[in-house]
Amino acid sequence: MSVDATKQELSALLTPHHQEHILRFWEQLNPDERKELAAQIRDINWARVSEWGAKAAGGGELDLPFEQLQPAPYQPLLPESPKESTLQKASIAHGETLLRAGKVGAFTVAGGQGTRLGYDAPKGTFPVTPIRQKSLFQIFAEGIARNQDKYQTIIPWYIMTSALNDEATRNFFNEHNYFGLNPANVMFFAQGMLPALDLQGKALLATRSSLALSPNGHGGSFVALRDSGALADMAARGITTLSYWQVDNPLVRVIDPLFIGMHDLTQSDMSSRALIKREPMEKLGHFCLLNNRLIIVEYSDMPDALLRQKDDRGRLRYRAGSPAIHVLSRQFIERLTNGELDFQPHRALKKISHIDEAGAMIEPSEPNAIKLEFFLFDALPLAQHPLVLEGDRSEQFAPIKNAAGDDSPQSCREAMLKRSVNWLSQAGIPFPMDSEGKPAAVIELSPRSFVDAKDILAAKSRLPVFQPGGSYYID
Ligand code: UTP
């Protein structure tokens, strides 16, 4: 195609959506730069992006009929009736059967940019354990390996990256020999990207020859699973059920027979763990019902009055919060992605560097752009029989979001230590504590051997006597 024809073709894609400014520097670009920009432009559905941009530029506030909202019911962690108790027992047994039969896969979303943490590499490579400094990816890999041994099975692991961190992620696994996993059972695939928009909905340029693109949100995973061939790979392997978690939560139980089993027994398309909120303003999404459909309403979208509402037992009415731990049925994802997925993106105001009309670099000090992101939980209202199962926060959730303070590496390490000590205590093994009731020694349990409290019991005879001030890595 001649250069002019290419420009015409690109103009035809952009002009109907008032995005032709993207070609402003076209005449100054060399052939490689033109190729780069043309590929980016062709990859984007400009009609949709411009429609979302116009909506977002107009405010884009969530238009929920809050008066019709109800808290969603959830299965309590501790059974409250003989029926629930029977279901729990049956679920664990059924989950274990699915695992042994090789029907369970693992799925981690790791395509985010981790801007809040401010770590200059894929977040999954962040060193987190207190003694060996194992990375998030290593913790998950070892947990998967332990479960493979336990159930004498293969648990294929699907990892979603983005164009920004795919190569670095693959290199990290290669350099570490996949942490002992068979590379044939670990599959990486990159999610889609969306352009950042200015506050009028116009796409921003990062350079004269490239758009300011960012990953399209964890909700981009459904289409990415399909387009990458991961879904087909699951089907070929006979995987029916996926255990899903986010890369920033090292406490997650990567494989949870109870959750997996209950998901399947209740014929749920998409199941969710729920945590009981500690206080009204805690930043978790809320499980709600709207028109009999399960939805998650983000903390920032809930009116204050609803956040604070109490039920007749004095508990928060909207107390079930989402730690983003799910189980998904492969068939549900196939159904969702059988055609165009009609998710509406959420918008966030961000500081995004870009060039201006004269080509000068702008480094904003205030949020200047709209980032569009799809959310995984927007699949919930489309799911049949969506199960919500309460989880124990201290056992499952300590995300690393920020560099310091809440949800930081420091708070996460404290939570890891606390859980290890708790597992020891459940097995009747004493651990030194200080006068404030905090652990007075450091212990790191390798997920290669320890994925739950029961694993401690099995290893009891080989554990040392823990002394105050000691530092113990248990393999
Ligand atoms: P967050 O919402 O915490 O975003 O992602 P983030 O990009 O990691 O971090 P910040 O907001 O820039 O600080 C929650 C999970 O969803 C994944 C992340 O990798 C993390 O596991 N995610 C997020 C994706 O896989 N893709 C995305 O586009 C966004």
mmCIF file of N, CA and C in Angstrom, residues 245-318:
data_model
loop_
_atom_site.group_PDB
_atom_site.id
_atom_site.type_symbol
_atom_site.label_atom_id
_atom_site.label_comp_id
_atom_site.label_asym_id
_atom_site.label_seq_id
_atom_site.Cartn_x
_atom_site.Cartn_y
_atom_site.Cartn_z
ATOM 1 N N TRP A 245 -6.978 -15.698 40.720
ATOM 2 C CA TRP A 245 -6.561 -14.710 41.719
ATOM 3 C C TRP A 245 -5.733 -13.621 41.063
ATOM 4 N N GLN A 246 -5.512 -12.562 41.829
ATOM 5 C CA GLN A 246 -4.734 -11.421 41.340
ATOM 6 C C GLN A 246 -3.299 -11.555 41.821
ATOM 7 N N VAL A 247 -2.391 -11.041 41.028
ATOM 8 C CA VAL A 247 -0.970 -11.267 41.285
ATOM 9 C C VAL A 247 -0.482 -10.611 42.584
ATOM 10 N N ASP A 248 -1.270 -9.687 43.113
ATOM 11 C CA ASP A 248 -0.752 -8.934 44.268
ATOM 12 C C ASP A 248 -1.134 -9.526 45.623
ATOM 13 N N ASN A 249 -1.733 -10.709 45.645
ATOM 14 C CA ASN A 249 -2.202 -11.270 46.921
ATOM 15 C C ASN A 249 -1.514 -12.597 47.260
ATOM 16 N N PRO A 250 -0.347 -12.542 47.908
ATOM 17 C CA PRO A 250 0.400 -13.781 48.158
ATOM 18 C C PRO A 250 -0.256 -14.701 49.188
ATOM 19 N N LEU A 251 -1.252 -14.199 49.912
ATOM 20 C CA LEU A 251 -1.887 -15.068 50.909
ATOM 21 C C LEU A 251 -2.946 -15.989 50.284
ATOM 22 N N VAL A 252 -3.284 -15.714 49.058
ATOM 23 C CA VAL A 252 -4.394 -16.461 48.468
ATOM 24 C C VAL A 252 -4.116 -17.961 48.507
ATOM 25 N N ARG A 253 -5.178 -18.715 48.728
ATOM 26 C CA ARG A 253 -5.041 -20.166 48.648
ATOM 27 C C ARG A 253 -5.217 -20.514 47.178
ATOM 28 N N VAL A 254 -4.106 -20.789 46.502
ATOM 29 C CA VAL A 254 -4.175 -20.876 45.040
ATOM 30 C C VAL A 254 -5.139 -21.966 44.574
ATOM 31 N N ILE A 255 -5.180 -23.033 45.347
ATOM 32 C CA ILE A 255 -6.109 -24.121 45.034
ATOM 33 C C ILE A 255 -6.874 -24.427 46.318
ATOM 34 N N ASP A 256 -8.188 -24.224 46.266
ATOM 35 C CA ASP A 256 -9.006 -24.391 47.462
ATOM 36 C C ASP A 256 -10.119 -25.410 47.172
ATOM 37 N N PRO A 257 -9.910 -26.660 47.586
ATOM 38 C CA PRO A 257 -10.892 -27.698 47.250
ATOM 39 C C PRO A 257 -12.317 -27.340 47.687
ATOM 40 N N LEU A 258 -12.455 -26.707 48.859
ATOM 41 C CA LEU A 258 -13.798 -26.336 49.332
ATOM 42 C C LEU A 258 -14.482 -25.388 48.328
ATOM 43 N N PHE A 259 -13.759 -24.344 47.946
ATOM 44 C CA PHE A 259 -14.325 -23.316 47.061
ATOM 45 C C PHE A 259 -14.600 -23.902 45.668
ATOM 46 N N ILE A 260 -13.627 -24.661 45.169
ATOM 47 C CA ILE A 260 -13.767 -25.261 43.836
ATOM 48 C C ILE A 260 -14.933 -26.257 43.823
ATOM 49 N N GLY A 261 -14.991 -27.055 44.872
ATOM 50 C CA GLY A 261 -16.038 -28.082 44.951
ATOM 51 C C GLY A 261 -17.418 -27.461 45.090
ATOM 52 N N MET A 262 -17.537 -26.427 45.934
ATOM 53 C CA MET A 262 -18.852 -25.813 46.136
ATOM 54 C C MET A 262 -19.305 -25.104 44.853
ATOM 55 N N HIS A 263 -18.353 -24.484 44.172
ATOM 56 C CA HIS A 263 -18.654 -23.842 42.884
ATOM 57 C C HIS A 263 -19.315 -24.855 41.944
ATOM 58 N N ASP A 264 -18.707 -26.018 41.861
ATOM 59 C CA ASP A 264 -19.196 -27.014 40.897
ATOM 60 C C ASP A 264 -20.511 -27.650 41.373
ATOM 61 N N LEU A 265 -20.559 -27.962 42.665
ATOM 62 C CA LEU A 265 -21.775 -28.614 43.169
ATOM 63 C C LEU A 265 -22.995 -27.708 43.071
ATOM 64 N N THR A 266 -22.778 -26.406 43.211
ATOM 65 C CA THR A 266 -23.923 -25.484 43.143
ATOM 66 C C THR A 266 -24.174 -25.002 41.705
ATOM 67 N N GLN A 267 -23.466 -25.589 40.772
ATOM 68 C CA GLN A 267 -23.619 -25.268 39.338
ATOM 69 C C GLN A 267 -23.440 -23.792 39.047
ATOM 70 N N SER A 268 -22.479 -23.211 39.759
ATOM 71 C CA SER A 268 -22.215 -21.789 39.576
ATOM 72 C C SER A 268 -21.336 -21.578 38.346
ATOM 73 N N ASP A 269 -21.623 -20.508 37.595
ATOM 74 C CA ASP A 269 -20.771 -20.137 36.459
ATOM 75 C C ASP A 269 -19.528 -19.406 36.944
ATOM 76 N N MET A 270 -19.747 -18.569 37.964
ATOM 77 C CA MET A 270 -18.636 -17.738 38.457
ATOM 78 C C MET A 270 -18.855 -17.542 39.958
ATOM 79 N N SER A 271 -17.903 -17.967 40.747
ATOM 80 C CA SER A 271 -18.039 -17.889 42.204
ATOM 81 C C SER A 271 -17.047 -16.891 42.766
ATOM 82 N N SER A 272 -17.378 -16.372 43.937
ATOM 83 C CA SER A 272 -16.550 -15.317 44.525
ATOM 84 C C SER A 272 -16.353 -15.579 46.008
ATOM 85 N N ARG A 273 -15.154 -15.324 46.485
ATOM 86 C CA ARG A 273 -14.938 -15.283 47.920
ATOM 87 C C ARG A 273 -15.380 -13.918 48.418
ATOM 88 N N ALA A 274 -15.882 -13.866 49.639
ATOM 89 C CA ALA A 274 -16.256 -12.584 50.236
ATOM 90 C C ALA A 274 -15.565 -12.459 51.586
ATOM 91 N N LEU A 275 -15.174 -11.242 51.933
ATOM 92 C CA LEU A 275 -14.631 -10.979 53.262
ATOM 93 C C LEU A 275 -15.575 -10.036 53.969
ATOM 94 N N ILE A 276 -15.693 -10.221 55.270
ATOM 95 C CA ILE A 276 -16.552 -9.304 56.016
ATOM 96 C C ILE A 276 -15.781 -8.002 56.252
ATOM 97 N N LYS A 277 -16.388 -6.913 55.830
ATOM 98 C CA LYS A 277 -15.692 -5.614 55.936
ATOM 99 C C LYS A 277 -15.413 -5.265 57.389
ATOM 100 N N ARG A 278 -14.239 -4.659 57.591
ATOM 101 C CA ARG A 278 -13.852 -4.287 58.961
ATOM 102 C C ARG A 278 -14.551 -3.021 59.404
ATOM 103 N N GLU A 279 -14.745 -2.113 58.476
ATOM 104 C CA GLU A 279 -15.413 -0.847 58.825
ATOM 105 C C GLU A 279 -16.053 -0.285 57.558
ATOM 106 N N PRO A 280 -17.043 0.599 57.746
ATOM 107 C CA PRO A 280 -17.849 1.031 56.588
ATOM 108 C C PRO A 280 -17.020 1.562 55.430
ATOM 109 N N MET A 281 -15.912 2.260 55.733
ATOM 110 C CA MET A 281 -15.186 2.947 54.661
ATOM 111 C C MET A 281 -14.094 2.079 54.034
ATOM 112 N N GLU A 282 -13.992 0.830 54.468
ATOM 113 C CA GLU A 282 -12.938 -0.013 53.907
ATOM 114 C C GLU A 282 -13.100 -0.132 52.376
ATOM 115 N N LYS A 283 -11.943 -0.068 51.693
ATOM 116 C CA LYS A 283 -11.998 0.026 50.228
ATOM 117 C C LYS A 283 -12.135 -1.333 49.550
ATOM 118 N N LEU A 284 -13.265 -1.966 49.729
ATOM 119 C CA LEU A 284 -13.529 -3.220 49.011
ATOM 120 C C LEU A 284 -14.812 -3.024 48.214
ATOM 121 N N GLY A 285 -14.922 -3.732 47.077
ATOM 122 C CA GLY A 285 -16.186 -3.733 46.345
ATOM 123 C C GLY A 285 -17.227 -4.505 47.159
ATOM 124 N N HIS A 286 -18.525 -4.154 46.963
ATOM 125 C CA HIS A 286 -19.590 -4.782 47.755
ATOM 126 C C HIS A 286 -20.413 -5.729 46.915
ATOM 127 N N PHE A 287 -20.658 -6.911 47.459
ATOM 128 C CA PHE A 287 -21.561 -7.838 46.770
ATOM 129 C C PHE A 287 -22.993 -7.370 46.994
ATOM 130 N N CYS A 288 -23.695 -7.098 45.889
ATOM 131 C CA CYS A 288 -25.057 -6.576 45.982
ATOM 132 C C CYS A 288 -25.949 -7.328 44.998
ATOM 133 N N LEU A 289 -27.244 -7.199 45.232
ATOM 134 C CA LEU A 289 -28.204 -7.737 44.271
ATOM 135 C C LEU A 289 -28.951 -6.576 43.650
ATOM 136 N N LEU A 290 -29.091 -6.622 42.331
ATOM 137 C CA LEU A 290 -29.916 -5.642 41.636
ATOM 138 C C LEU A 290 -30.752 -6.424 40.638
ATOM 139 N N ASN A 291 -32.062 -6.291 40.751
ATOM 140 C CA ASN A 291 -32.973 -7.073 39.893
ATOM 141 C C ASN A 291 -32.608 -8.551 39.922
ATOM 142 N N ASN A 292 -32.333 -9.039 41.121
ATOM 143 C CA ASN A 292 -32.013 -10.470 41.277
ATOM 144 C C ASN A 292 -30.730 -10.910 40.606
ATOM 145 N N ARG A 293 -29.905 -9.964 40.219
ATOM 146 C CA ARG A 293 -28.611 -10.297 39.623
ATOM 147 C C ARG A 293 -27.521 -9.874 40.581
ATOM 148 N N LEU A 294 -26.461 -10.707 40.663
ATOM 149 C CA LEU A 294 -25.341 -10.362 41.534
ATOM 150 C C LEU A 294 -24.467 -9.324 40.852
ATOM 151 N N ILE A 295 -24.170 -8.247 41.565
ATOM 152 C CA ILE A 295 -23.211 -7.276 41.028
ATOM 153 C C ILE A 295 -22.239 -6.879 42.140
ATOM 154 N N ILE A 296 -21.106 -6.345 41.738
ATOM 155 C CA ILE A 296 -20.207 -5.754 42.733
ATOM 156 C C ILE A 296 -20.237 -4.248 42.515
ATOM 157 N N VAL A 297 -20.521 -3.536 43.595
ATOM 158 C CA VAL A 297 -20.503 -2.073 43.509
ATOM 159 C C VAL A 297 -19.255 -1.602 44.241
ATOM 160 N N GLU A 298 -18.449 -0.866 43.526
ATOM 161 C CA GLU A 298 -17.196 -0.406 44.111
ATOM 162 C C GLU A 298 -17.457 0.509 45.292
ATOM 163 N N TYR A 299 -16.536 0.455 46.214
ATOM 164 C CA TYR A 299 -16.625 1.277 47.419
ATOM 165 C C TYR A 299 -16.850 2.752 47.056
ATOM 166 N N SER A 300 -16.125 3.216 46.032
ATOM 167 C CA SER A 300 -16.206 4.637 45.692
ATOM 168 C C SER A 300 -17.544 4.998 45.040
ATOM 169 N N ASP A 301 -18.294 4.001 44.580
ATOM 170 C CA ASP A 301 -19.580 4.277 43.943
ATOM 171 C C ASP A 301 -20.747 4.171 44.921
ATOM 172 N N MET A 302 -20.505 3.634 46.119
ATOM 173 C CA MET A 302 -21.613 3.425 47.076
ATOM 174 C C MET A 302 -21.872 4.718 47.838
ATOM 175 N N PRO A 303 -23.136 5.133 47.928
ATOM 176 C CA PRO A 303 -23.438 6.305 48.761
ATOM 177 C C PRO A 303 -23.058 6.032 50.224
ATOM 178 N N ASP A 304 -22.582 7.059 50.885
ATOM 179 C CA ASP A 304 -22.161 6.950 52.287
ATOM 180 C C ASP A 304 -23.216 6.285 53.176
ATOM 181 N N ALA A 305 -24.460 6.697 52.956
ATOM 182 C CA ALA A 305 -25.538 6.195 53.820
ATOM 183 C C ALA A 305 -25.629 4.675 53.711
ATOM 184 N N LEU A 306 -25.447 4.134 52.520
ATOM 185 C CA LEU A 306 -25.516 2.673 52.349
ATOM 186 C C LEU A 306 -24.300 2.003 52.980
ATOM 187 N N LEU A 307 -23.146 2.647 52.847
ATOM 188 C CA LEU A 307 -21.936 2.067 53.444
ATOM 189 C C LEU A 307 -22.104 1.892 54.945
ATOM 190 N N ARG A 308 -22.840 2.807 55.561
ATOM 191 C CA ARG A 308 -22.953 2.805 57.026
ATOM 192 C C ARG A 308 -24.180 2.048 57.541
ATOM 193 N N GLN A 309 -25.095 1.684 56.641
ATOM 194 C CA GLN A 309 -26.335 1.021 57.089
ATOM 195 C C GLN A 309 -26.056 -0.240 57.899
ATOM 196 N N LYS A 310 -26.874 -0.462 58.952
ATOM 197 C CA LYS A 310 -26.715 -1.672 59.772
ATOM 198 C C LYS A 310 -27.939 -2.571 59.591
ATOM 199 N N ASP A 311 -27.744 -3.883 59.827
ATOM 200 C CA ASP A 311 -28.899 -4.779 59.783
ATOM 201 C C ASP A 311 -29.470 -4.927 61.200
ATOM 202 N N ASP A 312 -30.493 -5.800 61.353
ATOM 203 C CA ASP A 312 -31.148 -5.867 62.665
ATOM 204 C C ASP A 312 -30.274 -6.554 63.720
ATOM 205 N N ARG A 313 -29.140 -7.129 63.287
ATOM 206 C CA ARG A 313 -28.207 -7.693 64.280
ATOM 207 C C ARG A 313 -27.035 -6.740 64.542
ATOM 208 N N GLY A 314 -27.153 -5.521 64.031
ATOM 209 C CA GLY A 314 -26.128 -4.503 64.311
ATOM 210 C C GLY A 314 -24.891 -4.641 63.425
ATOM 211 N N ARG A 315 -24.943 -5.523 62.436
ATOM 212 C CA ARG A 315 -23.793 -5.680 61.537
ATOM 213 C C ARG A 315 -23.971 -4.743 60.344
ATOM 214 N N LEU A 316 -22.868 -4.438 59.660
ATOM 215 C CA LEU A 316 -23.006 -3.635 58.445
ATOM 216 C C LEU A 316 -23.939 -4.376 57.497
ATOM 217 N N ARG A 317 -24.864 -3.656 56.887
ATOM 218 C CA ARG A 317 -25.799 -4.337 55.983
ATOM 219 C C ARG A 317 -25.048 -4.782 54.724
ATOM 220 N N TYR A 318 -24.219 -3.896 54.206
ATOM 221 C CA TYR A 318 -23.395 -4.264 53.041
ATOM 222 C C TYR A 318 -22.012 -4.632 53.563
#
